Coordinates of N, CA and C in Angstrom, one line a residue:
M24 N 142.9 112.7 151.5 CA 143.1 111.1 152.3 C 144.3 110.3 152.1
E25 N 145.2 110.2 153.6 CA 146.5 109.8 153.4 C 146.4 108.7 152.1
K26 N 147.2 108.0 151.5 CA 147.8 106.9 150.5 C 148.6 106.2 151.3
I27 N 147.5 104.5 151.3 CA 147.9 103.6 152.1 C 149.1 103.1 151.9
D28 N 150.2 102.4 152.4 CA 151.9 102.1 151.5 C 151.6 100.4 152.6
F29 N 151.0 99.4 151.9 CA 150.6 98.3 152.6 C 152.2 97.6 152.8
K30 N 153.6 97.8 152.2 CA 154.6 97.8 152.3 C 155.1 98.2 153.8
K31 N 155.1 99.1 154.2 CA 155.0 100.1 155.2 C 154.0 99.5 156.4
K32 N 153.0 99.1 156.2 CA 152.1 98.9 157.1 C 152.3 97.7 157.9
Y33 N 152.6 96.6 156.6 CA 153.7 95.7 156.9 C 155.1 95.1 156.9
K34 N 155.5 96.2 157.1 CA 157.0 96.0 157.0 C 157.9 94.5 157.5
N35 N 157.4 94.2 158.6 CA 157.4 92.5 159.0 C 157.5 91.6 158.3
L36 N 156.6 92.0 157.5 CA 156.1 90.8 156.2 C 157.0 90.9 154.9
Y37 N 156.9 92.9 154.6 CA 157.6 92.7 152.8 C 158.9 93.3 152.9
L38 N 159.7 93.5 154.3 CA 160.8 93.9 154.2 C 161.9 93.2 155.6
P39 N 161.9 91.8 155.1 CA 162.7 91.5 156.3 C 164.4 91.4 156.1
S40 N 165.2 90.9 157.0 CA 166.7 90.9 156.6 C 167.1 89.9 155.7
A41 N 168.6 90.4 155.0 CA 168.9 89.3 153.9 C 169.7 88.8 154.6
K42 N 170.0 89.0 156.2 CA 171.0 88.1 156.8 C 170.8 87.0 157.3
E43 N 169.5 86.9 158.2 CA 169.1 86.0 158.5 C 167.8 86.1 158.9
P44 N 167.2 84.3 158.4 CA 165.5 83.7 158.7 C 165.1 84.6 159.8
V45 N 164.4 84.9 159.7 CA 163.2 85.3 160.7 C 161.8 84.5 160.6
V46 N 161.3 84.2 161.6 CA 159.7 83.7 162.2 C 158.7 84.6 161.9
V47 N 157.8 84.2 161.2 CA 156.5 85.3 161.3 C 155.3 84.6 161.3
D48 N 154.2 85.6 162.0 CA 152.7 84.9 162.2 C 152.0 85.7 160.5
V49 N 151.7 85.3 160.2 CA 151.3 86.0 158.7 C 149.7 85.7 158.4
P50 N 149.1 87.2 159.1 CA 147.7 87.2 159.0 C 147.2 86.9 157.8
E51 N 145.6 86.3 158.1 CA 144.9 86.2 156.7 C 144.8 87.4 155.9
M52 N 144.8 87.6 154.5 CA 145.0 88.4 154.0 C 144.3 88.0 152.4
Q53 N 144.2 89.4 151.4 CA 143.0 89.1 150.7 C 144.0 89.2 149.2
F54 N 143.9 88.3 148.3 CA 144.3 88.7 147.1 C 143.8 88.4 145.7
A55 N 143.9 89.1 144.7 CA 143.7 88.7 143.4 C 144.7 87.7 143.1
M56 N 144.0 86.4 142.3 CA 144.5 85.4 142.0 C 144.5 85.0 140.8
V57 N 145.8 84.3 140.1 CA 145.5 83.5 138.6 C 146.4 82.5 138.7
D58 N 145.8 81.5 138.5 CA 146.4 80.0 138.5 C 147.2 79.4 137.2
G59 N 148.3 78.7 137.4 CA 148.9 78.4 136.3 C 149.8 77.7 136.4
E60 N 150.6 76.9 135.0 CA 151.8 76.0 135.4 C 152.6 76.5 134.3
G61 N 154.0 75.6 134.6 CA 155.3 75.9 133.8 C 156.2 76.7 133.9
Y62 N 157.4 77.0 133.6 CA 158.2 77.8 133.9 C 158.0 79.2 133.5
P63 N 157.9 80.2 134.5 CA 157.6 81.7 134.3 C 158.3 82.4 133.3
G64 N 159.6 82.0 132.7 CA 160.6 82.6 132.1 C 160.2 82.3 130.6
T65 N 159.2 81.3 130.6 CA 159.0 80.9 129.0 C 157.7 80.9 128.7
S66 N 156.9 81.2 130.1 CA 155.7 80.6 129.9 C 154.6 82.0 129.4
K67 N 153.8 81.4 128.5 CA 153.0 83.0 128.0 C 152.1 83.1 129.0
E68 N 151.5 81.8 129.6 CA 150.3 82.4 130.2 C 150.5 83.1 131.8
Y69 N 152.1 82.6 132.3 CA 152.6 83.4 133.6 C 152.6 85.0 133.3
M70 N 152.8 85.2 131.8 CA 153.1 86.5 131.6 C 151.5 87.4 131.9
D71 N 150.7 86.9 130.7 CA 149.3 87.0 130.6 C 148.6 87.1 132.1
S72 N 149.5 86.4 133.1 CA 149.1 86.9 134.3 C 148.8 88.2 135.0
M73 N 150.3 88.5 134.8 CA 150.4 89.7 135.5 C 149.5 91.0 135.0
M74 N 149.8 90.9 133.7 CA 148.7 91.9 132.6 C 147.3 92.0 133.3
V75 N 147.2 90.6 133.5 CA 145.9 90.7 134.2 C 145.8 91.3 135.8
L76 N 146.5 90.9 136.8 CA 146.6 90.9 138.0 C 147.2 92.5 138.2
Y77 N 147.8 93.1 137.0 CA 148.2 94.8 137.4 C 147.3 95.5 136.7
G78 N 146.3 95.5 135.9 CA 145.1 95.2 135.4 C 144.1 95.9 136.3
L79 N 144.0 94.5 136.6 CA 143.0 94.6 138.0 C 143.1 95.6 139.0
A80 N 144.4 95.6 139.2 CA 145.2 96.0 140.8 C 144.6 97.9 140.6
Y81 N 144.9 97.8 139.4 CA 145.2 99.9 138.8 C 143.6 100.6 138.9
T82 N 142.6 99.4 138.4 CA 141.5 99.3 138.1 C 140.5 99.5 139.1
L83 N 140.9 98.7 140.3 CA 140.2 98.7 141.9 C 140.8 99.9 142.7
K84 N 142.3 100.4 142.2 CA 142.7 101.8 143.1 C 141.8 102.8 142.6
F85 N 142.5 102.9 141.2 CA 141.8 104.3 140.2 C 139.8 104.6 140.7
T86 N 139.6 103.3 140.9 CA 137.8 103.5 141.3 C 137.2 104.1 142.6
S87 N 138.4 103.5 143.0 CA 138.1 104.2 144.7 C 138.6 105.2 145.0
K88 N 139.6 105.6 144.0 CA 140.4 107.4 144.4 C 139.4 108.1 144.0
L89 N 139.3 107.7 142.8 CA 137.8 108.8 141.9 C 136.7 108.5 142.2
S90 N 136.1 107.7 143.6 CA 134.7 108.2 144.2 C 134.8 108.5 145.7
G91 N 135.9 108.9 145.4 CA 136.6 109.3 147.4 C 136.7 108.5 148.1
G92 N 136.9 107.5 147.9 CA 137.4 106.4 148.6 C 138.9 106.6 149.1
P93 N 139.4 105.4 149.5 CA 140.8 105.4 150.0 C 141.8 105.3 148.9
D94 N 142.9 105.5 149.2 CA 144.0 105.3 147.9 C 145.1 104.7 148.3
W95 N 145.8 104.2 147.5 CA 146.9 103.3 148.2 C 147.8 102.6 146.9
T96 N 149.1 102.1 147.5 CA 150.3 102.2 146.3 C 150.1 100.7 146.2
I97 N 150.5 100.2 144.7 CA 149.8 99.0 144.6 C 151.2 97.9 145.3
P98 N 150.7 96.9 146.0 CA 151.6 96.1 146.4 C 152.3 95.0 145.6
P99 N 153.3 94.6 146.0 CA 154.1 93.7 145.0 C 153.4 92.8 144.4
L100 N 153.9 92.3 143.3 CA 153.5 91.1 142.9 C 153.8 89.6 143.7
E101 N 153.4 88.8 144.1 CA 153.4 87.4 144.7 C 153.8 86.3 143.8
G102 N 154.0 85.4 144.6 CA 153.7 84.0 143.7 C 154.1 82.9 144.5
L103 N 153.0 81.8 144.6 CA 153.0 80.8 145.1 C 153.4 79.6 144.1
W104 N 154.4 78.8 144.8 CA 155.3 77.7 143.9 C 155.0 76.5 144.5
W105 N 154.4 75.4 143.3 CA 154.7 74.0 144.0 C 154.8 73.0 142.7
A106 N 154.9 72.2 142.8 CA 154.6 70.5 141.8 C 154.3 69.5 142.8
D107 N 152.9 68.6 141.7 CA 152.3 67.5 142.2 C 153.7 66.8 142.9
D108 N 154.8 66.4 142.4 CA 155.8 65.4 142.6 C 156.7 66.8 143.5
M109 N 156.9 67.4 144.3 CA 158.0 68.2 145.3 C 159.2 68.1 144.9
E110 N 159.7 66.6 144.6 CA 161.2 66.6 143.8 C 161.7 67.5 142.9
A111 N 160.1 68.0 141.4 CA 160.2 68.9 140.5 C 160.6 70.0 140.6
F112 N 160.1 70.7 142.3 CA 160.0 72.3 142.5 C 161.7 72.4 142.6
G113 N 161.9 73.2 141.6 CA 163.5 73.5 142.1 C 164.7 72.6 141.1
D114 N 163.9 72.3 140.1 CA 164.9 71.6 139.4 C 164.4 72.0 138.2
E115 N 165.8 72.8 137.8 CA 165.5 73.1 136.4 C 165.1 72.1 135.2
S116 N 165.5 71.2 135.2 CA 165.0 69.9 134.0 C 164.3 69.8 134.6
R117 N 163.0 70.2 135.3 CA 161.7 69.7 135.1 C 160.9 71.1 135.4
K118 N 161.5 72.0 135.2 CA 160.5 73.3 135.0 C 158.9 73.5 134.6
E119 N 159.0 72.7 134.0 CA 157.6 72.8 132.8 C 156.6 71.8 134.1
E120 N 157.1 71.1 134.9 CA 155.8 70.6 136.0 C 155.5 71.5 137.1
W121 N 156.3 72.9 137.2 CA 156.4 73.4 138.5 C 154.8 74.2 137.8
K122 N 154.0 74.5 139.2 CA 152.8 75.0 139.5 C 152.7 76.0 140.2
W123 N 151.7 77.0 139.4 CA 152.2 78.3 140.5 C 150.7 79.3 140.5
T124 N 150.8 80.0 141.3 CA 149.8 81.3 141.6 C 150.4 82.5 142.0
S125 N 150.1 83.7 140.7 CA 150.5 84.8 141.3 C 149.6 85.6 141.6
M126 N 150.1 86.8 142.1 CA 148.6 87.0 143.0 C 149.2 88.4 144.0
I127 N 148.5 89.5 143.7 CA 148.7 91.0 144.1 C 147.6 91.1 145.3
M128 N 148.0 91.5 146.6 CA 147.4 91.9 147.4 C 146.5 93.0 147.2
Q129 N 145.1 92.6 147.6 CA 144.1 93.8 147.9 C 143.3 94.3 149.1
P130 N 143.3 95.2 149.5 CA 143.0 95.8 150.8 C 141.7 95.0 151.1
D131 N 141.6 94.8 152.2 CA 140.5 93.7 152.7 C 138.9 95.1 153.0
F132 N 139.3 96.3 152.4 CA 138.0 96.7 152.4 C 137.0 96.5 150.8
V133 N 138.2 96.3 149.9 CA 137.7 95.5 148.6 C 137.0 94.4 148.3
T134 N 135.5 94.9 148.2 CA 134.7 93.9 148.2 C 134.5 93.3 147.2
Q135 N 133.8 91.6 147.0 CA 133.5 90.9 145.5 C 133.1 91.3 144.6
D136 N 132.1 92.6 144.8 CA 131.0 93.1 143.9 C 132.1 93.7 143.2
Q137 N 133.0 94.6 143.6 CA 133.9 96.0 143.5 C 135.5 95.3 142.5
F138 N 135.7 93.8 143.1 CA 136.2 93.0 141.8 C 135.6 92.5 140.8
E139 N 133.9 92.5 141.3 CA 133.6 92.2 139.7 C 133.3 92.8 138.9
A140 N 133.2 94.4 139.4 CA 132.8 95.6 138.5 C 134.1 95.8 137.9
A141 N 135.4 95.8 138.2 CA 136.6 96.2 138.3 C 136.9 94.9 136.8
S142 N 136.4 93.8 137.0 CA 136.7 92.7 135.8 C 136.1 93.3 134.9
K143 N 135.0 93.6 134.7 CA 133.9 93.9 133.4 C 134.5 95.3 132.8
Q144 N 134.7 96.3 133.9 CA 135.7 97.4 133.2 C 136.7 97.0 132.5
L145 N 137.8 96.1 133.2 CA 139.2 95.9 132.1 C 138.6 94.9 131.0
K146 N 137.5 94.2 131.1 CA 137.1 93.3 129.9 C 136.9 94.5 128.7
E147 N 136.0 95.4 128.9 CA 135.3 96.7 127.9 C 136.8 97.2 127.4
K148 N 137.5 97.7 128.4 CA 139.1 98.7 128.0 C 139.5 97.8 127.1
K149 N 140.2 96.6 127.8 CA 141.2 95.7 127.4 C 141.4 94.7 126.9
N150 N 140.3 93.8 128.1 CA 140.0 92.3 127.7 C 141.6 91.6 127.7
P151 N 142.1 92.0 128.6 CA 143.5 90.7 128.9 C 143.1 89.8 128.5
E152 N 144.3 88.3 127.7 CA 144.3 87.2 127.6 C 144.2 86.4 129.3
G153 N 143.2 85.8 129.4 CA 143.3 84.8 131.4 C 142.5 85.5 132.2
L154 N 141.7 86.8 131.7 CA 141.1 87.7 133.0 C 140.0 86.8 133.4
E155 N 139.8 85.6 132.8 CA 138.6 84.9 133.2 C 138.6 84.1 134.3
K156 N 140.5 84.1 134.5 CA 141.4 83.0 135.4 C 141.0 83.6 136.9
A157 N 141.1 85.1 136.8 CA 141.5 85.9 138.0 C 140.5 85.9 139.1
R158 N 140.6 85.6 140.3 CA 140.1 85.7 141.3 C 140.2 86.6 142.5
L159 N 138.9 86.7 143.8 CA 139.5 87.7 144.8 C 139.3 85.9 145.7
E160 N 140.6 86.2 146.6 CA 140.6 85.1 147.6 C 141.2 85.6 148.8
K161 N 140.7 84.9 149.9 CA 141.8 85.2 151.4 C 142.1 84.1 151.3
Y162 N 143.6 84.2 151.8 CA 144.6 83.6 151.6 C 145.4 83.2 153.5
N163 N 145.4 82.1 153.8 CA 145.7 82.6 155.5 C 146.9 81.7 155.2
E164 N 148.4 82.3 155.5 CA 149.0 81.5 155.8 C 149.9 80.8 157.2
G165 N 149.3 81.9 158.4 CA 150.0 81.2 159.5 C 151.6 81.8 159.8
L166 N 151.8 80.5 160.5 CA 153.2 80.9 160.9 C 154.2 80.4 159.7
C167 N 155.1 81.1 159.4 CA 156.2 81.0 158.6 C 157.7 81.2 158.9
V168 N 158.6 81.1 157.7 CA 160.3 81.2 158.1 C 160.2 82.3 156.6
Q169 N 160.7 83.5 156.8 CA 161.3 84.2 155.7 C 162.5 84.9 155.8
I170 N 163.1 85.3 154.1 CA 164.2 85.8 154.1 C 164.3 86.9 153.2
M171 N 164.8 87.6 152.6 CA 165.4 88.6 151.7 C 166.0 87.7 150.5
H172 N 166.2 88.3 149.4 CA 167.2 87.5 148.5 C 167.5 88.6 148.1
I173 N 168.7 88.5 147.9 CA 169.0 89.6 146.9 C 169.8 89.3 145.8
G174 N 169.7 89.5 144.6 CA 170.3 89.1 143.4 C 169.4 88.5 142.5
P175 N 169.7 87.6 141.2 CA 169.1 86.9 140.2 C 168.0 86.5 140.5
Y176 N 167.0 85.9 139.9 CA 165.7 84.9 140.4 C 166.9 83.1 140.1
T177 N 167.6 83.4 139.7 CA 167.8 82.2 138.9 C 168.8 81.3 140.3
E178 N 169.3 82.4 141.0 CA 170.8 82.1 142.3 C 170.2 81.8 143.6
E179 N 168.1 81.8 143.5 CA 167.7 81.9 144.7 C 168.2 80.4 145.6
A180 N 168.8 79.6 145.0 CA 168.8 77.7 145.8 C 169.4 78.0 147.2
P181 N 170.7 79.0 147.1 CA 171.1 78.9 148.4 C 170.7 79.3 149.6
T182 N 170.1 80.4 149.4 CA 169.2 81.5 150.0 C 167.6 80.6 150.3
I183 N 167.2 79.6 149.4 CA 166.3 79.0 150.0 C 166.8 77.7 151.2
Q184 N 168.0 77.3 150.6 CA 168.3 76.1 151.3 C 168.9 77.1 152.8
K185 N 168.9 78.0 153.1 CA 169.5 78.4 154.4 C 168.3 78.5 154.8
L186 N 167.2 79.0 154.5 CA 165.6 79.0 154.8 C 165.2 77.8 155.5
H187 N 165.5 76.9 154.9 CA 165.1 75.5 154.9 C 165.6 75.0 156.3
Q188 N 167.2 75.0 156.3 CA 167.8 74.6 157.1 C 167.4 75.3 158.9
F189 N 167.2 76.7 158.4 CA 166.8 77.4 159.9 C 165.9 76.9 160.1
A190 N 164.9 76.7 159.9 CA 163.4 76.0 159.6 C 163.6 74.5 161.3
E191 N 164.8 73.8 160.3 CA 164.7 72.5 161.0 C 165.6 73.0 161.8
D192 N 166.5 73.0 161.8 CA 167.4 73.6 163.3 C 166.9 74.5 164.4
N193 N 165.6 75.0 164.1 CA 164.7 75.2 164.9 C 163.5 74.5 165.2
G194 N 163.0 73.4 164.8 CA 162.2 72.4 164.9 C 161.0 72.8 164.6
Y195 N 161.3 73.1 163.1 CA 160.0 73.6 162.5 C 159.6 72.8 161.3
S196 N 158.6 72.0 160.7 CA 158.3 71.1 159.7 C 157.8 72.4 158.5
L197 N 158.2 72.0 157.6 CA 157.7 72.5 156.1 C 156.8 72.2 155.4
R198 N 155.7 72.9 155.2 CA 154.4 72.6 154.9 C 153.7 73.0 153.6
D199 N 153.1 73.4 153.0 CA 152.3 74.0 152.0 C 153.6 74.6 150.8
K200 N 153.2 75.7 150.3 CA 153.4 76.2 149.0 C 154.4 77.4 149.5
H201 N 155.6 77.1 148.5 CA 156.8 78.0 148.5 C 155.9 79.4 147.7
H202 N 156.5 80.3 148.5 CA 156.0 82.2 148.3 C 157.1 82.7 148.3
E203 N 156.8 83.3 147.0 CA 157.7 84.8 146.9 C 157.3 86.1 146.6
I204 N 158.1 86.8 147.0 CA 157.3 88.2 146.6 C 158.6 88.8 146.2
Y205 N 158.1 89.4 145.0 CA 159.1 90.6 143.9 C 158.7 91.8 144.3
L206 N 160.1 92.3 145.0 CA 160.1 93.8 144.9 C 160.5 94.5 144.4
G207 N 161.5 93.8 143.4 CA 162.2 95.0 142.4 C 161.2 94.3 140.9
D208 N 161.7 95.6 140.0 CA 160.9 95.0 138.5 C 162.0 94.8 137.4
P209 N 162.2 93.7 137.3 CA 163.3 93.0 136.4 C 163.5 94.0 135.0
R210 N 162.4 94.7 134.6 CA 163.0 95.4 133.2 C 164.1 96.5 133.8
R211 N 163.8 97.0 134.8 CA 164.4 98.4 135.6 C 165.8 97.7 136.6
T212 N 165.6 96.8 136.9 CA 166.5 96.9 138.2 C 167.8 95.6 137.4
A213 N 169.0 96.1 138.1 CA 169.8 94.8 137.5 C 170.0 93.9 138.2
P214 N 169.9 92.5 137.8 CA 169.4 91.2 138.4 C 170.3 91.1 139.5
D215 N 171.4 91.7 139.7 CA 172.0 91.4 141.0 C 171.7 92.5 142.2
K216 N 170.7 93.4 142.0 CA 170.3 94.1 142.9 C 168.4 93.9 142.9
L217 N 168.3 92.6 142.3 CA 166.9 92.4 142.8 C 166.7 91.9 144.2
R218 N 165.5 92.4 144.7 CA 165.0 91.7 146.2 C 163.9 90.7 146.3
T219 N 163.7 90.0 146.6 CA 163.0 88.9 146.4 C 162.3 88.2 147.9
V220 N 161.2 88.2 148.9 CA 161.1 87.6 149.5 C 161.0 86.5 149.3
I221 N 161.4 85.3 150.4 CA 161.4 84.1 150.2 C 160.8 83.8 151.4
R222 N 159.6 82.8 151.4 CA 158.5 82.7 152.6 C 158.4 80.7 152.1
Q223 N 158.1 80.8 153.5 CA 158.0 79.0 153.3 C 157.0 79.1 155.0
P224 N 155.6 78.3 154.4 CA 155.0 78.3 156.1 C 155.4 76.8 156.5
V225 N 155.1 77.1 157.6 CA 155.8 76.4 158.7 C 155.0 75.4 159.7
S226 N 155.5 74.4 160.4 CA 154.5 73.9 162.1 C 155.5 73.5 162.4
K227 N 154.8 73.3 163.9 CA 155.8 73.5 165.4 C 155.2 71.7 165.5

């Protein structure tokens, strides 16, 4: 059975141009999610969420593969970002006010029962901190603008500004949560080579 690569299947969503923003219509997709708050660079909760999400993702993948079911490449880590006072979001001096949802996309054939079984299996094997916060949920973003940012996470501001300006110039209003998709591993990739999809839901 051929391994599914969702980055290739949804190339327009996961591999946009770094030159100019584009408009995309994102279909409803299913994610393993963990909510938290605080700056990711200093938040233990954020690091814990990654351990939980990758643990669940690999457990679901290998359970399916071992039972003769579909096999797939683990999709990239994604994050939704916001603040109760949106003036705080993006303000480094108020980064402890930031809120986030860490998430990894799951194939639509993964069921709630399978997710709960994977959670139980992961708890018995490793029991990562924060496992009880994880959930399987559908997320429907709909109309969005997005662009690829190449470089350190700390230098995203000009790219975000370019994206927001593109939306405004084309008659769109910003809505909902700032969305990032992390295509590089910061432990193995030089900061100036990191690729991050910056996505913003919009309405017309």
